[in-house]
């Protein structure tokens, strides 16, 4: 069941046609910054170990990094095609579902992380669910693209103009390259995540930007 309009974009973007090439495309189109952004997530949770839930785990890029650091990983994603690829990388508990209605018991995880999820979901609902499934002292981290300001905004739009042209040559990615810019810049996920986490009872809520404002991270701790 789709519970947020952003799910429609996610369903259109992340299909069997894009699953096999996703890892390569995200690495190339972010100029390798995807790995650095995910390392930033790992840095936020680095002082703890245990069980972690990777929301919108996709093909398992972040899940693999967490697994390599000694975490026991569970992953959730809307796309069964992407989950199949994640399952080939590691033997972990992957499930199909939505982040707004998590199929896990209360106080199950020591951390909940996500990369590229927040712009597609009801962040307030997800924050409440993260708090529910976290153990006391656990942390939640949201990461996603952000719409930059100033001259970077002009460069950003120019880059997506190039990507839209590339979509003609790579039809399976046409919808992503054509629509993602608008989805990102219409989203207010970063400020919404800060507000939602504070209202849900998280403490030490912090927001930071990376790579000249094109990426952002919001994290907090359950008391």
Coordinates of C-alpha atoms in Angstrom, one line a residue:
X1 CA 0.0 0.0 0.0
X2 CA 1.3 3.4 -1.0
X3 CA 0.9 5.8 2.0
X4 CA 2.7 8.9 0.6
X5 CA 2.7 10.6 -2.8
X6 CA 6.5 10.3 -3.0
X7 CA 6.1 6.5 -3.2
X8 CA 4.7 7.0 -6.7
X9 CA 8.0 8.6 -7.8
X10 CA 10.0 5.9 -6.1
X11 CA 8.0 3.2 -7.7
X12 CA 8.6 4.8 -11.1
X13 CA 12.3 5.3 -10.6
X14 CA 13.4 2.1 -9.0
X15 CA 12.2 -0.7 -11.2
X16 CA 13.6 -3.9 -12.8
X17 CA 14.9 -1.7 -15.6
X18 CA 17.2 0.3 -13.3
X19 CA 18.1 -2.3 -10.6
X20 CA 21.0 -4.0 -12.4
X21 CA 22.8 -0.8 -13.2
X22 CA 21.9 1.2 -10.1
X23 CA 25.2 0.8 -8.3
X24 CA 27.2 1.9 -11.3
X25 CA 24.9 4.8 -12.1
X26 CA 24.8 6.2 -8.6
X27 CA 28.6 6.1 -8.4
X28 CA 29.0 7.8 -11.7
X29 CA 26.3 10.5 -11.4
X30 CA 27.4 11.5 -7.9
X31 CA 31.1 11.6 -9.1
X32 CA 31.9 9.1 -6.4
X33 CA 30.4 11.2 -3.6
X34 CA 27.8 8.6 -2.7
X35 CA 30.5 6.5 -1.0
X36 CA 31.6 9.5 1.0
X37 CA 28.1 10.4 2.1
X38 CA 27.5 6.9 3.3
X39 CA 30.8 7.0 5.2
X40 CA 29.4 10.1 6.9
X41 CA 26.4 8.0 8.0
X42 CA 28.7 5.3 9.3
X43 CA 30.6 8.0 11.2
X44 CA 27.5 9.0 13.1
X45 CA 26.8 5.5 14.3
X46 CA 30.5 4.4 14.6
X47 CA 30.6 4.5 18.5
X48 CA 28.1 1.6 18.7
X49 CA 27.4 -1.9 17.3
X50 CA 24.5 -4.3 17.3
X51 CA 21.5 -4.5 15.1
X52 CA 20.7 -1.8 12.5
X53 CA 17.8 -1.3 10.2
X54 CA 18.6 0.1 6.7
X55 CA 15.5 1.8 5.3
X56 CA 15.3 2.1 1.5
X57 CA 18.2 -0.3 1.4
X58 CA 17.9 -0.7 -2.3
X59 CA 20.7 -2.9 -3.8
X60 CA 22.4 -3.1 -0.4
X61 CA 25.3 -0.5 -0.8
X62 CA 24.9 0.9 2.6
X63 CA 23.9 -2.4 4.1
X64 CA 27.1 -4.0 2.9
X65 CA 29.2 -1.2 4.4
X66 CA 27.4 -1.6 7.7
X67 CA 27.8 -5.4 7.6
X68 CA 31.6 -5.0 6.9
X69 CA 31.8 -2.9 10.1
X70 CA 30.3 -5.7 12.2
X71 CA 26.6 -4.7 12.3
X72 CA 23.8 -7.2 12.1
X73 CA 21.8 -5.7 9.3
X74 CA 18.1 -5.8 8.4
X75 CA 17.0 -4.0 5.3
X76 CA 13.6 -2.7 4.0
X77 CA 12.7 -1.5 0.5
X78 CA 9.8 -0.9 -1.7
X79 CA 11.4 -2.6 -4.7
X80 CA 11.6 -6.4 -4.9
X81 CA 14.0 -6.1 -7.9
X82 CA 16.4 -4.1 -5.8
X83 CA 16.1 -6.4 -2.8
X84 CA 17.0 -9.4 -5.0
X85 CA 20.3 -7.7 -5.8
X86 CA 20.9 -6.9 -2.1
X87 CA 20.3 -10.5 -1.3
X88 CA 23.1 -11.6 -3.6
X89 CA 25.6 -9.4 -1.7
X90 CA 25.1 -10.8 1.8
X91 CA 22.9 -13.1 3.8
X92 CA 20.9 -10.6 5.9
X93 CA 17.2 -10.1 6.6
X94 CA 15.8 -8.1 3.8
X95 CA 12.1 -7.3 3.5
X96 CA 9.7 -5.5 1.2
X97 CA 7.7 -2.7 2.8
X98 CA 7.2 1.0 3.5
X99 CA 9.1 3.1 6.0
X100 CA 6.0 4.7 7.4
X101 CA 4.7 1.3 8.6
X102 CA 7.6 -0.8 9.8
X103 CA 7.0 -4.6 10.2
X104 CA 9.2 -4.8 13.4
X105 CA 8.6 -5.0 17.1
X106 CA 9.2 -2.1 19.5
X107 CA 12.8 -1.7 20.7
X108 CA 14.4 -4.0 18.1
X109 CA 17.3 -2.0 16.7
X110 CA 20.3 -0.1 18.0
X111 CA 20.3 2.2 14.9
X112 CA 18.0 3.0 12.0
X113 CA 19.7 4.6 8.9
X114 CA 18.5 5.6 5.5
X115 CA 20.1 7.1 2.3
X116 CA 18.0 8.7 -0.4
X117 CA 14.7 7.9 1.4
X118 CA 13.5 11.1 3.1
X119 CA 12.3 13.0 0.0
X120 CA 9.9 10.2 -0.9
X121 CA 8.2 9.7 2.5
X122 CA 6.1 11.2 5.2
X123 CA 9.1 12.1 7.4
X124 CA 7.0 12.6 10.5
X125 CA 5.5 9.1 10.3
X126 CA 8.9 7.6 9.6
X127 CA 10.5 9.5 12.6
X128 CA 7.7 8.1 14.9
X129 CA 8.3 4.6 13.6
X130 CA 12.1 4.9 14.0
X131 CA 11.7 5.9 17.6
X132 CA 9.3 3.0 18.2
X133 CA 11.7 0.3 16.8
X134 CA 14.8 1.8 18.4
X135 CA 16.1 0.6 21.8
X136 CA 16.8 3.4 24.3
X137 CA 20.0 5.1 23.4
X138 CA 19.6 4.1 19.7
X139 CA 20.2 6.6 16.9
X140 CA 18.3 7.4 13.7
X141 CA 20.0 9.0 10.7
X142 CA 18.4 10.4 7.5
X143 CA 20.5 11.2 4.5
X144 CA 19.4 12.5 1.1
X145 CA 20.1 14.9 -1.7
X146 CA 19.5 18.6 -0.9
X147 CA 18.7 21.4 -3.3
X148 CA 21.7 23.8 -3.2
X149 CA 21.5 27.6 -3.2
X150 CA 23.3 30.4 -5.0
X151 CA 25.6 29.6 -7.8
X152 CA 25.5 25.9 -7.0
X153 CA 21.8 26.0 -7.7
X154 CA 22.5 27.1 -11.3
X155 CA 25.3 24.5 -11.7
X156 CA 22.9 21.9 -10.2
X157 CA 20.2 22.6 -12.8
X158 CA 22.7 22.7 -15.6
X159 CA 24.0 19.2 -14.5
X160 CA 20.4 17.8 -14.5
X161 CA 19.9 19.3 -18.0
X162 CA 22.9 17.1 -19.1
X163 CA 21.4 14.1 -17.3
X164 CA 18.1 14.6 -19.1
X165 CA 20.0 14.4 -22.3
X166 CA 21.7 11.2 -21.2
X167 CA 18.2 9.8 -20.5
X168 CA 17.6 9.7 -24.2
X169 CA 20.5 7.4 -24.6
X170 CA 19.7 5.3 -21.5
X171 CA 15.9 4.8 -21.7
X172 CA 15.7 2.8 -18.4
X173 CA 16.9 5.9 -16.5
X174 CA 14.9 8.5 -18.5
X175 CA 12.3 9.0 -15.7
X176 CA 14.9 9.3 -13.0
X177 CA 17.1 11.8 -14.9
X178 CA 14.1 13.8 -16.0
X179 CA 12.2 14.1 -12.8
X180 CA 14.7 13.7 -9.9
X181 CA 15.7 17.4 -9.9
X182 CA 12.2 18.5 -9.3
X183 CA 11.5 15.9 -6.6
X184 CA 14.6 17.0 -4.7
X185 CA 14.0 20.7 -5.0
X186 CA 10.3 20.5 -4.1
X187 CA 11.1 18.6 -1.0
X188 CA 11.6 20.2 2.4
X189 CA 12.7 16.9 4.0
X190 CA 15.7 18.3 5.9
X191 CA 13.8 20.9 8.0
X192 CA 10.9 18.5 8.2
X193 CA 13.2 15.8 9.6
X194 CA 14.6 18.0 12.3
X195 CA 11.1 19.1 13.4
X196 CA 9.7 15.6 13.2
X197 CA 12.6 14.1 15.2
X198 CA 12.3 16.7 17.9
X199 CA 8.5 16.3 18.1
X200 CA 8.9 12.5 18.3
X201 CA 11.1 12.9 21.4
X202 CA 14.6 12.4 19.9
X203 CA 17.4 14.3 21.6
X204 CA 20.7 15.6 20.2
X205 CA 19.1 16.2 16.8
X206 CA 21.6 17.6 14.4
X207 CA 21.5 18.6 10.8
X208 CA 24.5 19.0 8.5
X209 CA 25.2 19.6 4.8
X210 CA 27.8 18.0 2.6
X211 CA 29.4 18.7 -0.8
X212 CA 28.4 22.4 -1.2
X213 CA 24.8 21.9 -0.1
X214 CA 23.9 19.1 -2.5
X215 CA 23.6 16.5 0.3
X216 CA 22.3 16.6 3.8
X217 CA 22.2 14.5 6.9
X218 CA 19.9 14.7 10.0
X219 CA 20.4 12.5 13.0
X220 CA 19.2 12.1 16.6
X221 CA 19.1 9.8 19.6
X222 CA 16.3 8.1 21.4
X223 CA 16.5 8.8 25.1

